[in-house]
Coordinates of C-alpha atoms and ligand atoms in Angstrom, one line a residue:
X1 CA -19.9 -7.4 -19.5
X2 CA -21.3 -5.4 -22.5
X3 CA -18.4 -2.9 -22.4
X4 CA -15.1 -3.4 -24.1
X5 CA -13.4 -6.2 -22.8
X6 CA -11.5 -5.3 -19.1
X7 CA -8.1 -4.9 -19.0
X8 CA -6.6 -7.0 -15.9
X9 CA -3.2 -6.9 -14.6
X10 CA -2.4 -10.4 -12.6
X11 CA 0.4 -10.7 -10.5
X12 CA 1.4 -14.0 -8.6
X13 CA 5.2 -15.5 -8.6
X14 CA 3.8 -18.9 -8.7
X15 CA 3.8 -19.5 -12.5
X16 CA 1.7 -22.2 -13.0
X17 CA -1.4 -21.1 -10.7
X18 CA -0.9 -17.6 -13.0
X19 CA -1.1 -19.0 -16.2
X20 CA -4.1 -20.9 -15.3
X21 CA -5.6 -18.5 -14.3
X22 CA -5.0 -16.2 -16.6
X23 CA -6.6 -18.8 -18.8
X24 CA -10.0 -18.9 -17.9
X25 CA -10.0 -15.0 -17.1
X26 CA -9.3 -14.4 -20.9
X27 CA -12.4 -17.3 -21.8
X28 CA -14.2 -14.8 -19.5
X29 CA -13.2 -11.6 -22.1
X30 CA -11.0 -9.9 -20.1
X31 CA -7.7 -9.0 -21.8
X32 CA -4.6 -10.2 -19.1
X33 CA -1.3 -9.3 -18.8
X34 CA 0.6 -11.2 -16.3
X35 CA 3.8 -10.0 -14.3
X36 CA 5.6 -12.5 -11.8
X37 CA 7.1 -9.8 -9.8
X38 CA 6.3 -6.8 -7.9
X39 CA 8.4 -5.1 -9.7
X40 CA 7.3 -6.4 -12.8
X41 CA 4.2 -5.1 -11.6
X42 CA 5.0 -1.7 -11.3
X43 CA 6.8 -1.1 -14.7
X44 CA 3.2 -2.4 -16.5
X45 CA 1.3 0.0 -13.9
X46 CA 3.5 2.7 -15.4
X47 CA 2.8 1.7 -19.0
X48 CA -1.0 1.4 -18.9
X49 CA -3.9 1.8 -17.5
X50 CA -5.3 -1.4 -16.4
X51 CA -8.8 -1.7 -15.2
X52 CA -8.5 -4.3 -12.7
X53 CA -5.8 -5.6 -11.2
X54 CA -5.2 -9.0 -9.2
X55 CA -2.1 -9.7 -7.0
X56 CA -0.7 -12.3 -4.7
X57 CA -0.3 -10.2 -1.2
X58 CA 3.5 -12.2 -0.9
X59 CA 6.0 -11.7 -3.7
X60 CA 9.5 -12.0 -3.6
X61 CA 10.5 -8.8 -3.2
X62 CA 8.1 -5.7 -3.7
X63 CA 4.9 -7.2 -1.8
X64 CA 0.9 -7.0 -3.2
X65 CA 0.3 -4.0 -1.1
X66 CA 3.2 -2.1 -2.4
X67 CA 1.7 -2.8 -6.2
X68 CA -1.8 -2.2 -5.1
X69 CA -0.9 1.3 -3.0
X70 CA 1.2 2.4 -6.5
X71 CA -1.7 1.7 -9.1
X72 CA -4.0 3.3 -6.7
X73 CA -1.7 6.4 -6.5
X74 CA -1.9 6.4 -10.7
X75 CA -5.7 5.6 -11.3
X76 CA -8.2 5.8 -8.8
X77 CA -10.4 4.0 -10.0
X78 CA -8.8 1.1 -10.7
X79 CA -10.2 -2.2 -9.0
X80 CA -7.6 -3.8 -6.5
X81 CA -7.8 -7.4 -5.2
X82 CA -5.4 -9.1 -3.2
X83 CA -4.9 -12.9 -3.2
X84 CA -3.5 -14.1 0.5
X85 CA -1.7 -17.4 1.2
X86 CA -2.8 -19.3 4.7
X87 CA -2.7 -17.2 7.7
X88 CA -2.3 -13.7 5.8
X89 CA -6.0 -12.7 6.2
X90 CA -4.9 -10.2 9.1
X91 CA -2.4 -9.2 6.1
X92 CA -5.4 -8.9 3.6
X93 CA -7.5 -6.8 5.7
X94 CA -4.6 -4.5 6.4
X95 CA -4.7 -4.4 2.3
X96 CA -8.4 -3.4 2.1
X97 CA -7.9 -0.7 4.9
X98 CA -5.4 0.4 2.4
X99 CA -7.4 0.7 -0.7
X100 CA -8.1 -2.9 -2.1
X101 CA -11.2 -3.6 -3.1
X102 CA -11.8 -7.4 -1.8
X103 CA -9.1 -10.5 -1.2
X104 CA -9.6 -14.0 -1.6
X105 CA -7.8 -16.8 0.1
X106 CA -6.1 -19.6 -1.6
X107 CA -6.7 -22.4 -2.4
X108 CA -9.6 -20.7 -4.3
X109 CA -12.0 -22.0 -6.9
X110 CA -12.1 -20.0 -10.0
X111 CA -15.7 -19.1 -9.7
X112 CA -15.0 -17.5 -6.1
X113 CA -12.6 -15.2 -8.0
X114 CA -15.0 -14.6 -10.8
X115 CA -17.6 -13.7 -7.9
X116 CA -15.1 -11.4 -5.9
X117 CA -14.1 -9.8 -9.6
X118 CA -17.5 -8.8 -10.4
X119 CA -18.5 -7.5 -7.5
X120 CA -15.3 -5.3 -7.0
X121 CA -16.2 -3.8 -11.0
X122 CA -19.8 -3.1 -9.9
X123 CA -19.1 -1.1 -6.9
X124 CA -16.4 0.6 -9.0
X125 CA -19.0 1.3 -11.6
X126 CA -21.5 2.8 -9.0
X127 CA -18.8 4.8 -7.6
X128 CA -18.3 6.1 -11.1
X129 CA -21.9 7.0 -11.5
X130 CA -21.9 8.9 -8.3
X131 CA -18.9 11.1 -8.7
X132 CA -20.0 11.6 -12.4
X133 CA -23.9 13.0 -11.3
X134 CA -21.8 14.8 -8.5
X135 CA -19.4 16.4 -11.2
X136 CA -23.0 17.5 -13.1
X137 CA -24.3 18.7 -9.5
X138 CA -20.7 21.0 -9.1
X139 CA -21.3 22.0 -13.0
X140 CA -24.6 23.4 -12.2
X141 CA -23.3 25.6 -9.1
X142 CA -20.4 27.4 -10.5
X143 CA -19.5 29.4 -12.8
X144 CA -15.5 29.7 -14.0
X145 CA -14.8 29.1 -10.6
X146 CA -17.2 31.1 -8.5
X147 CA -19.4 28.9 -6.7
X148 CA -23.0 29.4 -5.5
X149 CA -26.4 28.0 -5.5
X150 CA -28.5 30.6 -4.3
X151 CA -31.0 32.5 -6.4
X152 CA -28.5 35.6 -6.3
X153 CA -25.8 33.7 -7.1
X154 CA -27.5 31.6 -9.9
X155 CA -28.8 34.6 -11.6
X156 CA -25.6 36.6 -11.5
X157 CA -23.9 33.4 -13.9
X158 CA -26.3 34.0 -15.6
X159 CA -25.5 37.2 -16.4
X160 CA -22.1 37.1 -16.8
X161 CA -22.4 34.7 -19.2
X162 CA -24.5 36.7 -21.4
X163 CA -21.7 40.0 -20.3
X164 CA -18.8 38.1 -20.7
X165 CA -19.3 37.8 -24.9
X166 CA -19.6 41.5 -24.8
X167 CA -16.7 44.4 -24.7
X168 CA -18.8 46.9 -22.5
X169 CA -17.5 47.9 -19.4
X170 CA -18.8 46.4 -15.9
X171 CA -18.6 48.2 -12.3
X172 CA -18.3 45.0 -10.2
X173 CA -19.1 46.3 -6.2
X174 CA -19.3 44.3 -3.1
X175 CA -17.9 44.3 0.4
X176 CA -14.5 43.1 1.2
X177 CA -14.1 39.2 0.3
X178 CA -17.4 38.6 -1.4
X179 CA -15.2 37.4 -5.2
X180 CA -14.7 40.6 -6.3
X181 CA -11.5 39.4 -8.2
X182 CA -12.8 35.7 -9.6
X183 CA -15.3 37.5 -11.3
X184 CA -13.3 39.7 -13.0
X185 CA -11.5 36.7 -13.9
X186 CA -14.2 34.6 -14.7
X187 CA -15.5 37.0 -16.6
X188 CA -12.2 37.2 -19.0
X189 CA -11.7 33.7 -19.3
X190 CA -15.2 33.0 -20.9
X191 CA -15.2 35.7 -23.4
X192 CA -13.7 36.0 -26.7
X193 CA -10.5 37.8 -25.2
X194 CA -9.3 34.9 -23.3
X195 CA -6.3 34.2 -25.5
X196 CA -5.1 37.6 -24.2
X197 CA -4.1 38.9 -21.1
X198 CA -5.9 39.5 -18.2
X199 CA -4.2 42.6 -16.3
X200 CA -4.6 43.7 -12.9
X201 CA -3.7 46.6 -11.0
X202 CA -4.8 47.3 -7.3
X203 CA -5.5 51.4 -7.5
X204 CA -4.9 51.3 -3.7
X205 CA -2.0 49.6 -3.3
X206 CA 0.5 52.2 -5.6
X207 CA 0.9 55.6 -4.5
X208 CA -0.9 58.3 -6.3
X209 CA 2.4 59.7 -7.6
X210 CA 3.3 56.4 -9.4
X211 CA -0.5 55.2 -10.2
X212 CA -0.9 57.1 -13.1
X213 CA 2.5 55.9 -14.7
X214 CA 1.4 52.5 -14.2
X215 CA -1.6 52.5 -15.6
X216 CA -0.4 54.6 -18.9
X217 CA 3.3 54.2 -19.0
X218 CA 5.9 56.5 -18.8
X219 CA 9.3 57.6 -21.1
X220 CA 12.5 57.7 -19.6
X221 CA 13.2 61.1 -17.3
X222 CA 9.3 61.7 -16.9
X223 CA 9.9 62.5 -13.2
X224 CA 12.6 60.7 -10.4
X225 CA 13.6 57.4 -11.2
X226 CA 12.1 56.8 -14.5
X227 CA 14.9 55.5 -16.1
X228 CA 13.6 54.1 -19.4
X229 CA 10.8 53.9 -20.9
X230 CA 7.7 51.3 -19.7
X231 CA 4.5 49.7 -21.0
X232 CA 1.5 50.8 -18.3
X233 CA -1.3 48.7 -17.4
X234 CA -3.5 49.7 -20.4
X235 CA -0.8 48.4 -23.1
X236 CA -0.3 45.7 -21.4
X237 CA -3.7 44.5 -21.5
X238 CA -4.4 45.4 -25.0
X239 CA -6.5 42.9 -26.6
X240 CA -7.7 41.7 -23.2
X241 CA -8.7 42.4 -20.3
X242 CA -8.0 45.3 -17.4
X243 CA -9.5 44.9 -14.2
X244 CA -8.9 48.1 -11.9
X245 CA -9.2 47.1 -8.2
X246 CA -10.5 49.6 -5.6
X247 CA -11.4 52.4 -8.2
X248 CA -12.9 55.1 -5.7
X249 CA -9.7 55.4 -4.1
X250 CA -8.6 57.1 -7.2
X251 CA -7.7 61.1 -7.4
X252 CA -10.0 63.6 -9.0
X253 CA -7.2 64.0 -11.5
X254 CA -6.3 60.7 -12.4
X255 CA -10.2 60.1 -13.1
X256 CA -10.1 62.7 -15.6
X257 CA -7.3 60.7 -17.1
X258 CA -9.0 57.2 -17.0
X259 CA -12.0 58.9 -18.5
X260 CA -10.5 59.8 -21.2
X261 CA -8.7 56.2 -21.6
X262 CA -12.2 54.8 -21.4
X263 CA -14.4 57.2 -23.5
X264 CA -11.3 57.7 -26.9
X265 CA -9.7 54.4 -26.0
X266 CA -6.6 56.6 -26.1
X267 CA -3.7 58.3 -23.5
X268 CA -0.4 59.3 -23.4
X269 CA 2.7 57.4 -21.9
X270 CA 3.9 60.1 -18.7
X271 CA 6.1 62.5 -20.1
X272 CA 5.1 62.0 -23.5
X273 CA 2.9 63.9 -25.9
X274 CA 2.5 60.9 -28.7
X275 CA -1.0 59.3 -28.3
X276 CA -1.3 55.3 -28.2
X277 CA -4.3 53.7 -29.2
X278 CA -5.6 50.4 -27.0
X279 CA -8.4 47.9 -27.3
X280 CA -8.7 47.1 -23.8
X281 CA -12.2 45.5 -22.0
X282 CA -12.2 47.2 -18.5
X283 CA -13.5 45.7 -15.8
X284 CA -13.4 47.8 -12.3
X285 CA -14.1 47.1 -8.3
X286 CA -15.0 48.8 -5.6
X287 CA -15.9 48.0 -2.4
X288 CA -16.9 51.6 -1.5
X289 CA -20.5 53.1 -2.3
X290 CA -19.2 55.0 -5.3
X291 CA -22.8 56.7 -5.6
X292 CA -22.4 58.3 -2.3
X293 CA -19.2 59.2 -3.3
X294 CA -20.4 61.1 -6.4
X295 CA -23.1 63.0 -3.9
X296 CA -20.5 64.0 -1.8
X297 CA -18.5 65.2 -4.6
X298 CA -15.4 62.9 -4.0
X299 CA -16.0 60.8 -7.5
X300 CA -16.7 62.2 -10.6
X301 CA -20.2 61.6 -11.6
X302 CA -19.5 61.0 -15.5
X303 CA -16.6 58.5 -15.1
X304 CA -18.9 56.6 -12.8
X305 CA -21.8 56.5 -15.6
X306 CA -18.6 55.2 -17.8
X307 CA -17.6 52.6 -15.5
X308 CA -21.1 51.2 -14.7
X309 CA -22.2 50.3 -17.9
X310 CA -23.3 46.8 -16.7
X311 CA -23.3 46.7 -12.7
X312 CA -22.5 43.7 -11.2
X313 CA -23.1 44.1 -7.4
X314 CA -22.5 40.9 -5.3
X315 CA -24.4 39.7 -2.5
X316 CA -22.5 39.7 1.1
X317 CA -22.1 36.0 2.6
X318 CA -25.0 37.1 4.9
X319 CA -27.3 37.0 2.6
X320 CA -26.9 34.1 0.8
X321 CA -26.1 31.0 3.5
X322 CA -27.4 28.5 1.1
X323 CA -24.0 28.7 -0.5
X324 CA -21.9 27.9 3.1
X325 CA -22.1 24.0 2.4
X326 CA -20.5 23.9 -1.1
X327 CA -18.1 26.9 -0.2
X328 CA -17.0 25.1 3.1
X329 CA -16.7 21.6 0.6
X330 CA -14.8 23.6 -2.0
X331 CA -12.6 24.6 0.5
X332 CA -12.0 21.8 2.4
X333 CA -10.8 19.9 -1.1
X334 CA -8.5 22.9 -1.2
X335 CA -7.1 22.8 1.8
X336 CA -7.2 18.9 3.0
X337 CA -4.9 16.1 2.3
X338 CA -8.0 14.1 3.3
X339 CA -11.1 13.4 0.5
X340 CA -13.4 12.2 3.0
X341 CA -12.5 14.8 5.7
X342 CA -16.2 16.2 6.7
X343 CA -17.6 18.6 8.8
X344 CA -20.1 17.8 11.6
X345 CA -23.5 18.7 11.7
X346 CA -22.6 21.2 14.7
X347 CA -19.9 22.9 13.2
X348 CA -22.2 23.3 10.1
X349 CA -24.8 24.8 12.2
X350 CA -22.2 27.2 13.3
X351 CA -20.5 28.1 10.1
X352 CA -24.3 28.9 8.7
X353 CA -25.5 31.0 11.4
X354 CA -22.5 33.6 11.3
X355 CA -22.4 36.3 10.4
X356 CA -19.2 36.6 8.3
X357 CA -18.1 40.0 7.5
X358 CA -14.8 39.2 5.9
X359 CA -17.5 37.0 3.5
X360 CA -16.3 34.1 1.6
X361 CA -11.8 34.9 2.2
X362 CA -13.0 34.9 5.7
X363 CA -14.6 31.5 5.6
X364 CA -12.0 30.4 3.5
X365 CA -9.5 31.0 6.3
X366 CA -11.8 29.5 8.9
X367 CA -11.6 26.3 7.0
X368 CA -7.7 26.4 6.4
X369 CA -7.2 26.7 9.9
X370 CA -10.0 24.2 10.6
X371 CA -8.4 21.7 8.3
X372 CA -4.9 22.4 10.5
X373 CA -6.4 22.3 14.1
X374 CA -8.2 18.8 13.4
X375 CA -4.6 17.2 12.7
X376 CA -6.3 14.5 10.1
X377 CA -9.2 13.8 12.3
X378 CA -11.8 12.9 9.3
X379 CA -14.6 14.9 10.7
X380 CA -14.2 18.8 11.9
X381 CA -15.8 19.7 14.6
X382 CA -17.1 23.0 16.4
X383 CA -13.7 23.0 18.3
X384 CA -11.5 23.6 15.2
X385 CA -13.6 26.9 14.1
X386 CA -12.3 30.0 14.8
X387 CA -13.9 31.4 18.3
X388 CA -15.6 34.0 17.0
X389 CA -17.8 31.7 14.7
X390 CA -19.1 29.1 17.4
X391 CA -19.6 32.2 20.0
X392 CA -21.8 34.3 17.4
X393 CA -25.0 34.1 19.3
X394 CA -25.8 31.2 17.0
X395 CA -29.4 30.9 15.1
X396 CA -31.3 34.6 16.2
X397 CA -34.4 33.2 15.5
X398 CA -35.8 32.6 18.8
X399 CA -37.7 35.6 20.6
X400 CA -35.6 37.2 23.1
X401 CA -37.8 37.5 26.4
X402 CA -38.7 41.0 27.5
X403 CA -40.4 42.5 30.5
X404 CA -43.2 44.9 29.0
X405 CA -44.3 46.5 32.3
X406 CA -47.9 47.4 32.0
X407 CA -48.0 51.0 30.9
X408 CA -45.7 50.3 28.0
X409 CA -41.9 51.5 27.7
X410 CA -39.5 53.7 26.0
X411 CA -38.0 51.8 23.2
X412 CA -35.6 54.2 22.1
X413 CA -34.4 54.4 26.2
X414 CA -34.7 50.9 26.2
X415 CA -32.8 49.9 22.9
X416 CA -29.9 52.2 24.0
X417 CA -29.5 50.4 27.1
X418 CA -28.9 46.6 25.7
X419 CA -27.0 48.9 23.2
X420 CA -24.4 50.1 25.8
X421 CA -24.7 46.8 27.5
X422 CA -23.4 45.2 24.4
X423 CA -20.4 47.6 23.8
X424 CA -19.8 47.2 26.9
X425 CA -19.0 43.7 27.1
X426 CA -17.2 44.0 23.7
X427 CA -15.0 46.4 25.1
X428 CA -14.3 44.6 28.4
X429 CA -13.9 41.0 26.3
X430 CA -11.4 43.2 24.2
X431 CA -9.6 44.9 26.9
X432 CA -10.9 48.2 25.0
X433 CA -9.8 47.7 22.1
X434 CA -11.7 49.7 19.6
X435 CA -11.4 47.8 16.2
X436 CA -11.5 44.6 17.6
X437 CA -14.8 45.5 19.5
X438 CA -16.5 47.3 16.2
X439 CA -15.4 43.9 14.9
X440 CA -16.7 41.7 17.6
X441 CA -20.2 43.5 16.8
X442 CA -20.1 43.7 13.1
X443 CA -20.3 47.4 13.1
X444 CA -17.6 50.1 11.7
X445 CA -15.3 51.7 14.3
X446 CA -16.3 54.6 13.3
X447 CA -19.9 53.8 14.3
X448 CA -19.1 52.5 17.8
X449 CA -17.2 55.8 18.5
X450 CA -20.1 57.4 17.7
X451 CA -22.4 55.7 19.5
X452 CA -19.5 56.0 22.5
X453 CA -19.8 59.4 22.3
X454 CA -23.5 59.8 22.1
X455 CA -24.1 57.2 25.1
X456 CA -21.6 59.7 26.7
X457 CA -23.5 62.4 25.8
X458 CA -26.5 61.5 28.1
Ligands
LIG1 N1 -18.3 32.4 -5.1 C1 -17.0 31.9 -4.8 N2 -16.7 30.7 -5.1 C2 -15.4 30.2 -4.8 N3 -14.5 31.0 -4.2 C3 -14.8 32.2 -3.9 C4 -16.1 32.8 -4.2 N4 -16.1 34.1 -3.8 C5 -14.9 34.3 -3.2 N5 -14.1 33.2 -3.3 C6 -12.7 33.1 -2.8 O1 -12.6 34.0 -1.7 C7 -11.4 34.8 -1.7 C8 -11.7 36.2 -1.8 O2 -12.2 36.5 -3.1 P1 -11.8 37.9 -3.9 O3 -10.3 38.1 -3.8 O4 -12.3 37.8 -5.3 O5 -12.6 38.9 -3.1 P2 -12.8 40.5 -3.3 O6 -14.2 40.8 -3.4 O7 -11.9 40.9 -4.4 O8 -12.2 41.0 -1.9 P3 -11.5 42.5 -1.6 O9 -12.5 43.5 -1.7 O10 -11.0 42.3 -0.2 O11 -10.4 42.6 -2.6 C9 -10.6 34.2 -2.9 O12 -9.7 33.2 -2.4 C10 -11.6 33.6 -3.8 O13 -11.1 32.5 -4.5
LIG2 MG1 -10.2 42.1 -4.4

C-alpha cells in the first residue's frame, strides 16, 4: 500500500472484537476510527471521508446496511464491507445487492479480513482507473457541452476554440435542433467575456413592433405602453455576449438598424435621439438559407456580409451518426435515475439508422420518453422508442429489387409511381393529414402539396 495510509471507518457494538481489530488494522497502516453504533456511524460518515469502511451487519439500533446505504449516498467510491453473525449470510448478500463490496462471516481470522480488505480496494482502484480514462474519453468528444465525435464535429471544436478568443462576429446556421444555442453558449463561456453576460433574444418570438425596442431600449412614452424607460438587449449584454436567434425573420427596417449597431457599435434607445455606445460580441442563428434570402431580395445583402464574418454551419444529425451513441449516453445520464440503464443493441440499430429531422432535441426527447416507458428496466429496448424511429425503413443499404423488363423503362414514369405510392400510404396512415405525412416522409409540406398537385396534374 504505497499510497497514504487508508482511512477506515469500523463499526461493530461488540467492543472487545473492535478494538482488536482495530489493532492489527492500524499495524497494517491504515488509520481507524471506530464507532460502536450505527448511529455513531453516521455522524463520522458525515464528518469525513473515509476510504473504507467495515461494519457489523447487526447493531443495536441503526443496522450495517443502513450505514453502508448512507456512506454510499455520500462517496461513491468508498469500499463497503459487512461483517455477518451466524445465519445472516442471506442478510449479507442482500448487503452486496445493495452496494457492499464483500462480507465476511464471524468467527473470522484476521488474515481473511485482510484478504476480503484488499481485494475490495483493488477493484475500487480499477474502477477508478476506468471512469477516470472514461472521463479523458468524454474530454476528448466535447466541447463546453456540445458533444460529438465525428470528423465534422471534431473540427468544428476546433474552430471554435480558436473563434471563441476573438470578438468577430459569427453567423451560426443549421436546421432546427442541430445546437444552434450551446454553441452560442459554448462559444461565450470559453472566451475572455465570460465573466459577463451572455444575452439572448429569440427575433421570432417578439413581435416586430416590440423587437426593435428590445433589442435597443426605449424611453418612457416612445409608443403605447412604454411606461419608463428600459435597457434593450444590446446594453444588457455590454461587455459580453448577444446571441440573436432566428435572424432572417427580421424586417428590412429593423436590419438597417442592427447594421448600424453592428458596423458603429452604436444606436439609439426608441424614442430617443442620445446615442449609447456598447461593446457587445454578437453571435446570430438562423435556421433559414439566408443566402437565398439575399437572392430573393428578402435579407439585406450587406448585413449578411456583417453577420457572417466567421460561419459556423452545423451538420444535421443525418450526417453525422457516429455521434448517436454518446448523444443517446449523454442523454440517458440526463434523463435516468439509473447509471447502468443501457440501450440494446436493437434499439441502437434503430436510433442510428433514422433519419431524425428534429436532429439532436429530437433524439433527446426520444430518450426522455424512452427512459419513462421502460419503468426502471436497466436495458431499453426497441419497444420504448418512439414509433416513428423503429418503423423508419431501417438500414437502406440493401438493393431494392426491380423488374427491368427487357427494352428498358421510363425512370422518370417509373420513379413518380413508387413516389405517389409513398404519399399515398402516408396519407392513408395519417388519415390525410398533410403535415404529419410531409413529416412521416421527411419532406416540407409544401413539397408534398406540390408534388400532390403535379401527380394531379397528369
Ligand atoms: N452536440 C450536442 N451535444 C449535446 N447536446 C446537444 C448537442 N446539440 C444539441 N444538443 C441539445 O439538443 C437540444 C437542442 O439544441 P439547441 O437548442 O441548441 O438547438 P437549435 O439549433 O438552437 O434549435 P432551433 O433551431 O430549433 O432553435 C438542446 O437540449 C441541446 O442541449
Ligand atoms: Mg435555437
Amino acid at each position: 500500500m504505497a499510497d497514504p495510509a487508508p482511512h477506515l471507518l469500523l463499526v461493530d457494538d461488540e467492543a472487545a472484537l473492535r478494538q482488536l481489530t482495530a489493532e492489527r488494522l492500524v499495524e497494517r497502516g491504515f488509520e481507524v476510527v471506530q464507532a460502536d453504533s450505527g448511529e455513531q456511524a453516521l455522524e463520522l460518515i458525515e464528518q469525513f471521508a473515509f476510504d473504507l469502511l467495515i461494519t457489523d451487519l447487526r447493531l443495536g439500533g441503526i443496522d450495517g446496511t443502513h450505514v453502508i446505504n448512507a456512506a454510499r449516498a455520500r462517496y461513491p467510491a468508498i469500499v463497503g464491507i459487512v461483517i455477518t453473525g451466524y445465519g445472516t449470510v442471506r442478510d449479507a448478500v442482500e448487503a452486496i445487492k445493495k452496494g457492499a463490496s464483500d462480507f465476511i462471516a464471524k468467527p473470522f481470522h484476521f488474515d481473511e479480513l485482510m484478504h476480503v480488505v484488499q481485494k475490495s480496494m483493488e477493484q475500487r482502484q480499477l474502477r477508478s482507473e476506468n471512469a477516470y480514462l472514461r472521463s479523458q474519453l468524454e474530454e476528448r468528444y466535447q466541447f463546453g457541452g456540445i458533444l460529438g465525435r465525428s470528423r465534422a464535429m471534431q473540427s468544428l471544436f476546433q474552430v471554435l476554440e480558436t473563434v471563441a478568443r476573438s470578438a468577430s462576429t459569427i453567423l451560426v446556421t443549421g436546421e432546427t435542433g442541430t445546437g444552434k444555442e450551446v454553441v452560442a453558449k459554448a462559444i461565450h463561456h470559453n472566451s475572455p467575456r465570460k465573466a459577463h453576460r451572455f444575452v439572448a433574444l429569440n427575433c421570432s418570438a417578439i413581435p416586430e413592433t416590440l423587437l426593435e425596442a428590445e433589442l435597443f431600449g426605449h424611453v418612457r412614452g416612445a409608443f403605447t405602453g412604454a411606461v419608463g424607460t428600459r435597457q434593450g438587449r444590446f446594453e444588457q449584454a455590454h461587455k459580453g455576449t448577444l446571441f440573436l436567434d432566428e435572424v432572417g425573420t427580421m424586417s428590412q427596417g429593423l436590419q438597417m438598424k442592427l447594421l448600424r449597431a453592428l458596423q458603429e457599435r452604436e444606436f439609439e434607445r426608441v424614442g430617443d435621439n442620445q446615442t449609447i455606445k456598447v461593446d457587445v460580441r454578437v453571435i446570430a442563428a438562423t435556421n433559414s438559407e439566408l443566402p437565398r434570402m439575399v437572392a430573393e431580395g428578402s435579407f439585406r445583402e450587406d448585413l449578411y456580409y456583417r453577420l457572417n464574418v466567421i460561419p459556423i454551419t452545423l451538420p444535421p444529425l443525418r450526417e453525422r451518426r457516429e455521434d448517436i451513441p454518446i448523444l443517446v449516453k449523454h442523454f440517458l445520464d440526463k434523463f435516468s435515475a439509473n447509471a447502468e440503464t443501457e440501450v440494446s443493441q436493437e434499439a441502437m440499430r434503430s436510433l442510428m439508422a433514422f433519419a431524425w429531422p428534429g436532429n439532436v432535441r429530437q433524439l433527446e426527447n426520444a430518450v426522455e420518453r424512452a427512459v419513462t416507458l421502460s419503468g426502471g428496466r436497466k436495458n431499453i429496448e426497441a419497444v420504448d422508442l418512439p414509433p416513428e424511429v423503429t418503423s423508419a425503413p431501417g438500414v437502406m443499404t440493401a438493393t431494392p429489387f426491380v423488374e427491368f423488363p427487357p427494352a428498358g423503362i421510363d425512370m422518370t414514369e417509373y420513379l413518380a409511381s413508387i413516389e405517389r405510392d409513398l404519399m399515398r400510404e402516408a396519407l392513408r396512415r395519417t388519415n390525410n393529414n398533410k403535415n404529419k405525412a410531409a413529416e412521416l416522409l421527411r419532406i416540407k409540406r409544401t413539397t408534398l402539396v406540390e408534388k400532390l398537385k403535379r401527380q394531379e396534374g397528369h
